[in-house]
Amino acid sequence: MPVLTKSMKMEILQKLENKSTREAQRELSKLAPEAAMPRERQRIISEDCVEIKFVADKDLAAKLDEVRALAGPKGATMSMAELFAYMAELAAQALRVKKFGKKGAAEMATQPAANAFAPAATAVTTAPELTAGRPSRYIPKTVQRLVYQRDDHQCVACGSKHNLNIDHIVPLARGGPSVARNLRLLCFNCNQRAAMRC
Ligand SMILES: [Zn+2]
């Protein structure tokens, strides 16, 4: 928004006078459309939930309504999250066919997603974990806490409580995800030894 003089500010305030919040927001968004547009954001709210916020423009809102209508009776009662889950599944199906062909996509659909990588025998957890996303060096704080708690704040190989690091059982380089199931606590020495074996 450009720097405003006092008279410009007065003019804006006069425009907003006696307007409802919604009307006032509309007036303000005309003055600075980019400022009125909240940024997209994702926030982890629990070990297995992420809050995703974004702004849908008129076209997207209309398309969402169209998908609801086409989905039949269940479309009308779907929550926004259910609607997106429904669309994500359809999109994934279509993209799998595009990428791997009909036969490859059908084979993938019969395999549970958890088999996408082979977890090591020691990597057993009953705790909930984040499973979304591509392999990333970043380990969310909630997942870190989970791994520390599960492994009793000690090296799973030697029991040491010093110089602990979170180690990827299937290395990142080989597509191992940063989820609790693929993570373990190792002390510096055991971590070095594990790295040498790879
Ligand atoms: Zn150790």
PDB file of C-alpha atoms and ligand atoms in Angstrom:
ATOM      1  CA  MET A   1       0.000   0.000   0.000  1.00  0.00           C
ATOM      2  CA  PRO A   2       1.373   3.467  -0.821  1.00  0.00           C
ATOM      3  CA  VAL A   3       2.236   5.865   1.992  1.00  0.00           C
ATOM      4  CA  LEU A   4      -0.934   7.743   2.907  1.00  0.00           C
ATOM      5  CA  THR A   5      -1.247  11.384   3.774  1.00  0.00           C
ATOM      6  CA  LYS A   6      -3.445  12.435   6.637  1.00  0.00           C
ATOM      7  CA  SER A   7      -6.205  13.596   4.305  1.00  0.00           C
ATOM      8  CA  MET A   8      -6.127  10.299   2.414  1.00  0.00           C
ATOM      9  CA  LYS A   9      -6.474   8.429   5.707  1.00  0.00           C
ATOM     10  CA  MET A  10      -9.435  10.634   6.669  1.00  0.00           C
ATOM     11  CA  GLU A  11     -11.049   9.887   3.335  1.00  0.00           C
ATOM     12  CA  ILE A  12     -10.663   6.132   3.872  1.00  0.00           C
ATOM     13  CA  LEU A  13     -12.087   6.350   7.380  1.00  0.00           C
ATOM     14  CA  GLN A  14     -15.083   8.277   6.049  1.00  0.00           C
ATOM     15  CA  LYS A  15     -15.667   5.560   3.476  1.00  0.00           C
ATOM     16  CA  LEU A  16     -15.646   2.907   6.198  1.00  0.00           C
ATOM     17  CA  GLU A  17     -17.942   4.796   8.527  1.00  0.00           C
ATOM     18  CA  ASN A  18     -21.267   3.066   9.257  1.00  0.00           C
ATOM     19  CA  LYS A  19     -20.214   0.030   7.240  1.00  0.00           C
ATOM     20  CA  SER A  20     -20.426  -3.527   8.458  1.00  0.00           C
ATOM     21  CA  THR A  21     -17.139  -5.405   8.976  1.00  0.00           C
ATOM     22  CA  ARG A  22     -17.694  -7.277   5.750  1.00  0.00           C
ATOM     23  CA  GLU A  23     -18.405  -4.120   3.745  1.00  0.00           C
ATOM     24  CA  ALA A  24     -15.412  -2.400   5.313  1.00  0.00           C
ATOM     25  CA  GLN A  25     -13.159  -5.319   4.348  1.00  0.00           C
ATOM     26  CA  ARG A  26     -14.449  -5.115   0.796  1.00  0.00           C
ATOM     27  CA  GLU A  27     -13.667  -1.376   0.637  1.00  0.00           C
ATOM     28  CA  LEU A  28     -10.175  -1.964   2.009  1.00  0.00           C
ATOM     29  CA  SER A  29      -9.479  -4.826  -0.383  1.00  0.00           C
ATOM     30  CA  LYS A  30     -10.247  -2.471  -3.280  1.00  0.00           C
ATOM     31  CA  LEU A  31      -7.525  -0.135  -2.018  1.00  0.00           C
ATOM     32  CA  ALA A  32      -4.903  -2.855  -1.541  1.00  0.00           C
ATOM     33  CA  PRO A  33      -5.950  -6.171  -3.058  1.00  0.00           C
ATOM     34  CA  GLU A  34      -2.647  -7.911  -2.262  1.00  0.00           C
ATOM     35  CA  ALA A  35      -2.748  -6.867   1.405  1.00  0.00           C
ATOM     36  CA  ALA A  36      -6.284  -8.203   1.815  1.00  0.00           C
ATOM     37  CA  MET A  37      -5.176 -11.634   0.593  1.00  0.00           C
ATOM     38  CA  PRO A  38      -4.024 -13.687   3.607  1.00  0.00           C
ATOM     39  CA  ARG A  39      -1.004 -15.844   2.890  1.00  0.00           C
ATOM     40  CA  GLU A  40      -1.362 -19.583   2.554  1.00  0.00           C
ATOM     41  CA  ARG A  41      -0.117 -21.393   5.565  1.00  0.00           C
ATOM     42  CA  GLN A  42       0.214 -24.814   7.093  1.00  0.00           C
ATOM     43  CA  ARG A  43       0.404 -25.355  10.827  1.00  0.00           C
ATOM     44  CA  ILE A  44       0.910 -28.641  12.639  1.00  0.00           C
ATOM     45  CA  ILE A  45      -1.749 -28.879  15.310  1.00  0.00           C
ATOM     46  CA  SER A  46      -1.159 -32.470  16.446  1.00  0.00           C
ATOM     47  CA  GLU A  47       0.926 -35.494  15.503  1.00  0.00           C
ATOM     48  CA  ASP A  48      -1.475 -36.474  12.769  1.00  0.00           C
ATOM     49  CA  CYS A  49      -3.228 -33.232  11.822  1.00  0.00           C
ATOM     50  CA  VAL A  50      -2.120 -30.223   9.820  1.00  0.00           C
ATOM     51  CA  GLU A  51      -4.214 -27.082   9.569  1.00  0.00           C
ATOM     52  CA  ILE A  52      -4.096 -25.717   6.027  1.00  0.00           C
ATOM     53  CA  LYS A  53      -5.368 -22.224   5.276  1.00  0.00           C
ATOM     54  CA  PHE A  54      -5.714 -20.607   1.915  1.00  0.00           C
ATOM     55  CA  VAL A  55      -7.981 -18.257   0.031  1.00  0.00           C
ATOM     56  CA  ALA A  56     -10.148 -19.610  -2.750  1.00  0.00           C
ATOM     57  CA  ASP A  57     -11.057 -17.165  -5.516  1.00  0.00           C
ATOM     58  CA  LYS A  58     -14.514 -17.055  -7.078  1.00  0.00           C
ATOM     59  CA  ASP A  59     -13.606 -19.551  -9.812  1.00  0.00           C
ATOM     60  CA  LEU A  60     -12.259 -22.118  -7.375  1.00  0.00           C
ATOM     61  CA  ALA A  61     -15.270 -21.713  -5.082  1.00  0.00           C
ATOM     62  CA  ALA A  62     -17.573 -22.302  -8.070  1.00  0.00           C
ATOM     63  CA  LYS A  63     -15.571 -25.362  -9.113  1.00  0.00           C
ATOM     64  CA  LEU A  64     -15.782 -26.780  -5.576  1.00  0.00           C
ATOM     65  CA  ASP A  65     -19.563 -26.389  -5.703  1.00  0.00           C
ATOM     66  CA  GLU A  66     -19.601 -28.138  -9.053  1.00  0.00           C
ATOM     67  CA  VAL A  67     -17.579 -31.087  -7.655  1.00  0.00           C
ATOM     68  CA  ARG A  68     -20.013 -31.322  -4.722  1.00  0.00           C
ATOM     69  CA  ALA A  69     -22.970 -31.412  -7.095  1.00  0.00           C
ATOM     70  CA  LEU A  70     -21.333 -34.043  -9.322  1.00  0.00           C
ATOM     71  CA  ALA A  71     -20.393 -36.215  -6.333  1.00  0.00           C
ATOM     72  CA  GLY A  72     -24.059 -37.017  -5.780  1.00  0.00           C
ATOM     73  CA  PRO A  73     -25.939 -37.055  -2.464  1.00  0.00           C
ATOM     74  CA  LYS A  74     -22.781 -37.462  -0.354  1.00  0.00           C
ATOM     75  CA  GLY A  75     -21.351 -34.309  -1.952  1.00  0.00           C
ATOM     76  CA  ALA A  76     -23.850 -32.065  -0.221  1.00  0.00           C
ATOM     77  CA  THR A  77     -22.943 -33.274   3.274  1.00  0.00           C
ATOM     78  CA  MET A  78     -19.156 -33.462   2.853  1.00  0.00           C
ATOM     79  CA  SER A  79     -17.087 -31.208   5.081  1.00  0.00           C
ATOM     80  CA  MET A  80     -14.431 -29.095   3.348  1.00  0.00           C
ATOM     81  CA  ALA A  81     -11.734 -31.549   4.503  1.00  0.00           C
ATOM     82  CA  GLU A  82     -13.749 -34.505   3.175  1.00  0.00           C
ATOM     83  CA  LEU A  83     -14.264 -32.717  -0.122  1.00  0.00           C
ATOM     84  CA  PHE A  84     -10.521 -32.154  -0.492  1.00  0.00           C
ATOM     85  CA  ALA A  85      -9.741 -35.764   0.501  1.00  0.00           C
ATOM     86  CA  TYR A  86     -12.223 -36.907  -2.149  1.00  0.00           C
ATOM     87  CA  MET A  87     -10.673 -34.675  -4.813  1.00  0.00           C
ATOM     88  CA  ALA A  88      -7.119 -35.633  -3.799  1.00  0.00           C
ATOM     89  CA  GLU A  89      -7.938 -39.320  -4.221  1.00  0.00           C
ATOM     90  CA  LEU A  90      -9.457 -38.705  -7.662  1.00  0.00           C
ATOM     91  CA  ALA A  91      -6.491 -36.588  -8.701  1.00  0.00           C
ATOM     92  CA  ALA A  92      -4.005 -39.190  -7.422  1.00  0.00           C
ATOM     93  CA  GLN A  93      -5.794 -41.923  -9.363  1.00  0.00           C
ATOM     94  CA  ALA A  94      -5.783 -39.884 -12.563  1.00  0.00           C
ATOM     95  CA  LEU A  95      -2.123 -38.896 -12.139  1.00  0.00           C
ATOM     96  CA  ARG A  96      -1.043 -42.471 -11.371  1.00  0.00           C
ATOM     97  CA  VAL A  97      -2.628 -43.584 -14.651  1.00  0.00           C
ATOM     98  CA  LYS A  98      -0.956 -40.714 -16.497  1.00  0.00           C
ATOM     99  CA  LYS A  99       2.445 -41.496 -15.011  1.00  0.00           C
ATOM    100  CA  PHE A 100       2.477 -45.307 -14.774  1.00  0.00           C
ATOM    101  CA  GLY A 101      -0.225 -46.363 -17.239  1.00  0.00           C
ATOM    102  CA  LYS A 102      -3.479 -48.132 -16.357  1.00  0.00           C
ATOM    103  CA  LYS A 103      -1.803 -51.434 -15.399  1.00  0.00           C
ATOM    104  CA  GLY A 104       0.877 -49.824 -13.221  1.00  0.00           C
ATOM    105  CA  ALA A 105      -1.688 -47.647 -11.472  1.00  0.00           C
ATOM    106  CA  ALA A 106      -3.901 -50.668 -10.736  1.00  0.00           C
ATOM    107  CA  GLU A 107      -0.917 -52.514  -9.210  1.00  0.00           C
ATOM    108  CA  MET A 108      -0.071 -49.524  -7.041  1.00  0.00           C
ATOM    109  CA  ALA A 109      -3.638 -49.261  -5.795  1.00  0.00           C
ATOM    110  CA  THR A 110      -3.473 -52.823  -4.422  1.00  0.00           C
ATOM    111  CA  GLN A 111      -0.335 -52.065  -2.387  1.00  0.00           C
ATOM    112  CA  PRO A 112      -0.748 -50.205   0.895  1.00  0.00           C
ATOM    113  CA  ALA A 113       1.049 -46.884   0.896  1.00  0.00           C
ATOM    114  CA  ALA A 114       3.162 -47.994   3.901  1.00  0.00           C
ATOM    115  CA  ASN A 115       5.020 -50.397   1.600  1.00  0.00           C
ATOM    116  CA  ALA A 116       6.491 -47.512  -0.344  1.00  0.00           C
ATOM    117  CA  PHE A 117       9.661 -48.133   1.655  1.00  0.00           C
ATOM    118  CA  ALA A 118      10.790 -51.115   3.702  1.00  0.00           C
ATOM    119  CA  PRO A 119      10.986 -50.215   7.387  1.00  0.00           C
ATOM    120  CA  ALA A 120      13.744 -51.872   9.403  1.00  0.00           C
ATOM    121  CA  ALA A 121      12.743 -54.471  11.976  1.00  0.00           C
ATOM    122  CA  THR A 122      13.674 -52.193  14.875  1.00  0.00           C
ATOM    123  CA  ALA A 123      11.519 -49.385  13.586  1.00  0.00           C
ATOM    124  CA  VAL A 124       8.297 -50.340  15.309  1.00  0.00           C
ATOM    125  CA  THR A 125       6.022 -47.761  16.827  1.00  0.00           C
ATOM    126  CA  THR A 126       2.399 -47.623  17.763  1.00  0.00           C
ATOM    127  CA  ALA A 127       2.466 -43.867  18.121  1.00  0.00           C
ATOM    128  CA  PRO A 128       0.706 -41.665  15.609  1.00  0.00           C
ATOM    129  CA  GLU A 129       2.976 -39.941  13.166  1.00  0.00           C
ATOM    130  CA  LEU A 130       3.027 -37.529  10.308  1.00  0.00           C
ATOM    131  CA  THR A 131       2.944 -39.408   7.062  1.00  0.00           C
ATOM    132  CA  ALA A 132       2.367 -36.596   4.606  1.00  0.00           C
ATOM    133  CA  GLY A 133       4.945 -35.040   2.393  1.00  0.00           C
ATOM    134  CA  ARG A 134       8.028 -35.981   0.449  1.00  0.00           C
ATOM    135  CA  PRO A 135      11.260 -36.933   2.189  1.00  0.00           C
ATOM    136  CA  SER A 136      12.590 -33.859   3.857  1.00  0.00           C
ATOM    137  CA  ARG A 137      15.590 -33.198   6.089  1.00  0.00           C
ATOM    138  CA  TYR A 138      13.288 -31.161   8.314  1.00  0.00           C
ATOM    139  CA  ILE A 139      11.801 -33.195  11.146  1.00  0.00           C
ATOM    140  CA  PRO A 140       8.788 -31.470  12.712  1.00  0.00           C
ATOM    141  CA  LYS A 141       9.164 -30.690  16.425  1.00  0.00           C
ATOM    142  CA  THR A 142       6.183 -32.909  17.279  1.00  0.00           C
ATOM    143  CA  VAL A 143       7.819 -35.877  15.529  1.00  0.00           C
ATOM    144  CA  GLN A 144      11.157 -35.181  17.249  1.00  0.00           C
ATOM    145  CA  ARG A 145       9.433 -35.204  20.634  1.00  0.00           C
ATOM    146  CA  LEU A 146       7.655 -38.433  19.741  1.00  0.00           C
ATOM    147  CA  VAL A 147      10.928 -40.170  18.810  1.00  0.00           C
ATOM    148  CA  TYR A 148      12.667 -38.992  22.010  1.00  0.00           C
ATOM    149  CA  GLN A 149       9.761 -40.203  24.142  1.00  0.00           C
ATOM    150  CA  ARG A 150       9.405 -43.527  22.362  1.00  0.00           C
ATOM    151  CA  ASP A 151      13.155 -44.273  22.563  1.00  0.00           C
ATOM    152  CA  ASP A 152      13.331 -43.234  26.263  1.00  0.00           C
ATOM    153  CA  HIS A 153      15.779 -40.394  25.568  1.00  0.00           C
ATOM    154  CA  GLN A 154      18.611 -42.849  24.956  1.00  0.00           C
ATOM    155  CA  CYS A 155      20.563 -44.377  22.086  1.00  0.00           C
ATOM    156  CA  VAL A 156      18.616 -47.399  20.822  1.00  0.00           C
ATOM    157  CA  ALA A 157      21.891 -49.207  20.031  1.00  0.00           C
ATOM    158  CA  CYS A 158      23.965 -48.740  23.207  1.00  0.00           C
ATOM    159  CA  GLY A 159      21.725 -46.994  25.731  1.00  0.00           C
ATOM    160  CA  SER A 160      23.916 -43.886  25.992  1.00  0.00           C
ATOM    161  CA  LYS A 161      22.129 -40.680  26.970  1.00  0.00           C
ATOM    162  CA  HIS A 162      24.800 -38.364  25.566  1.00  0.00           C
ATOM    163  CA  ASN A 163      25.217 -36.683  22.179  1.00  0.00           C
ATOM    164  CA  LEU A 164      21.923 -38.005  20.885  1.00  0.00           C
ATOM    165  CA  ASN A 165      20.848 -37.506  17.302  1.00  0.00           C
ATOM    166  CA  ILE A 166      17.746 -38.486  15.400  1.00  0.00           C
ATOM    167  CA  ASP A 167      18.800 -40.923  12.676  1.00  0.00           C
ATOM    168  CA  HIS A 168      16.919 -41.962   9.538  1.00  0.00           C
ATOM    169  CA  ILE A 169      16.714 -45.773   9.402  1.00  0.00           C
ATOM    170  CA  VAL A 170      16.110 -45.732   5.659  1.00  0.00           C
ATOM    171  CA  PRO A 171      18.358 -42.811   4.692  1.00  0.00           C
ATOM    172  CA  LEU A 172      16.861 -39.665   3.222  1.00  0.00           C
ATOM    173  CA  ALA A 173      18.987 -40.212   0.123  1.00  0.00           C
ATOM    174  CA  ARG A 174      17.145 -43.468  -0.478  1.00  0.00           C
ATOM    175  CA  GLY A 175      13.744 -41.901   0.016  1.00  0.00           C
ATOM    176  CA  GLY A 176      13.328 -42.654   3.723  1.00  0.00           C
ATOM    177  CA  PRO A 177      10.686 -40.254   5.075  1.00  0.00           C
ATOM    178  CA  SER A 178      11.003 -38.117   8.210  1.00  0.00           C
ATOM    179  CA  VAL A 179       8.266 -39.953  10.072  1.00  0.00           C
ATOM    180  CA  ALA A 180       8.584 -41.519  13.520  1.00  0.00           C
ATOM    181  CA  ARG A 181       8.469 -45.030  12.056  1.00  0.00           C
ATOM    182  CA  ASN A 182      11.642 -44.326  10.071  1.00  0.00           C
ATOM    183  CA  LEU A 183      13.474 -42.467  12.837  1.00  0.00           C
ATOM    184  CA  ARG A 184      15.485 -43.596  15.862  1.00  0.00           C
ATOM    185  CA  LEU A 185      17.689 -42.086  18.505  1.00  0.00           C
ATOM    186  CA  LEU A 186      21.392 -42.820  18.158  1.00  0.00           C
ATOM    187  CA  CYS A 187      24.358 -41.430  20.060  1.00  0.00           C
ATOM    188  CA  PHE A 188      27.120 -39.814  18.041  1.00  0.00           C
ATOM    189  CA  ASN A 189      29.332 -42.949  18.044  1.00  0.00           C
ATOM    190  CA  CYS A 190      26.566 -45.339  17.009  1.00  0.00           C
ATOM    191  CA  ASN A 191      25.399 -42.853  14.404  1.00  0.00           C
ATOM    192  CA  GLN A 192      28.909 -42.818  12.893  1.00  0.00           C
ATOM    193  CA  ARG A 193      29.006 -46.627  12.838  1.00  0.00           C
ATOM    194  CA  ALA A 194      25.536 -46.788  11.233  1.00  0.00           C
ATOM    195  CA  ALA A 195      26.610 -44.266   8.595  1.00  0.00           C
ATOM    196  CA  MET A 196      29.678 -46.363   7.734  1.00  0.00           C
ATOM    197  CA  ARG A 197      27.572 -49.471   7.184  1.00  0.00           C
ATOM    198  CA  CYS A 198      25.399 -47.705   4.606  1.00  0.00           C
TER     199      CYS A 198
HETATM  200 ZN    ZN B   1      25.029 -45.489  21.011  1.00  0.00          ZN
END
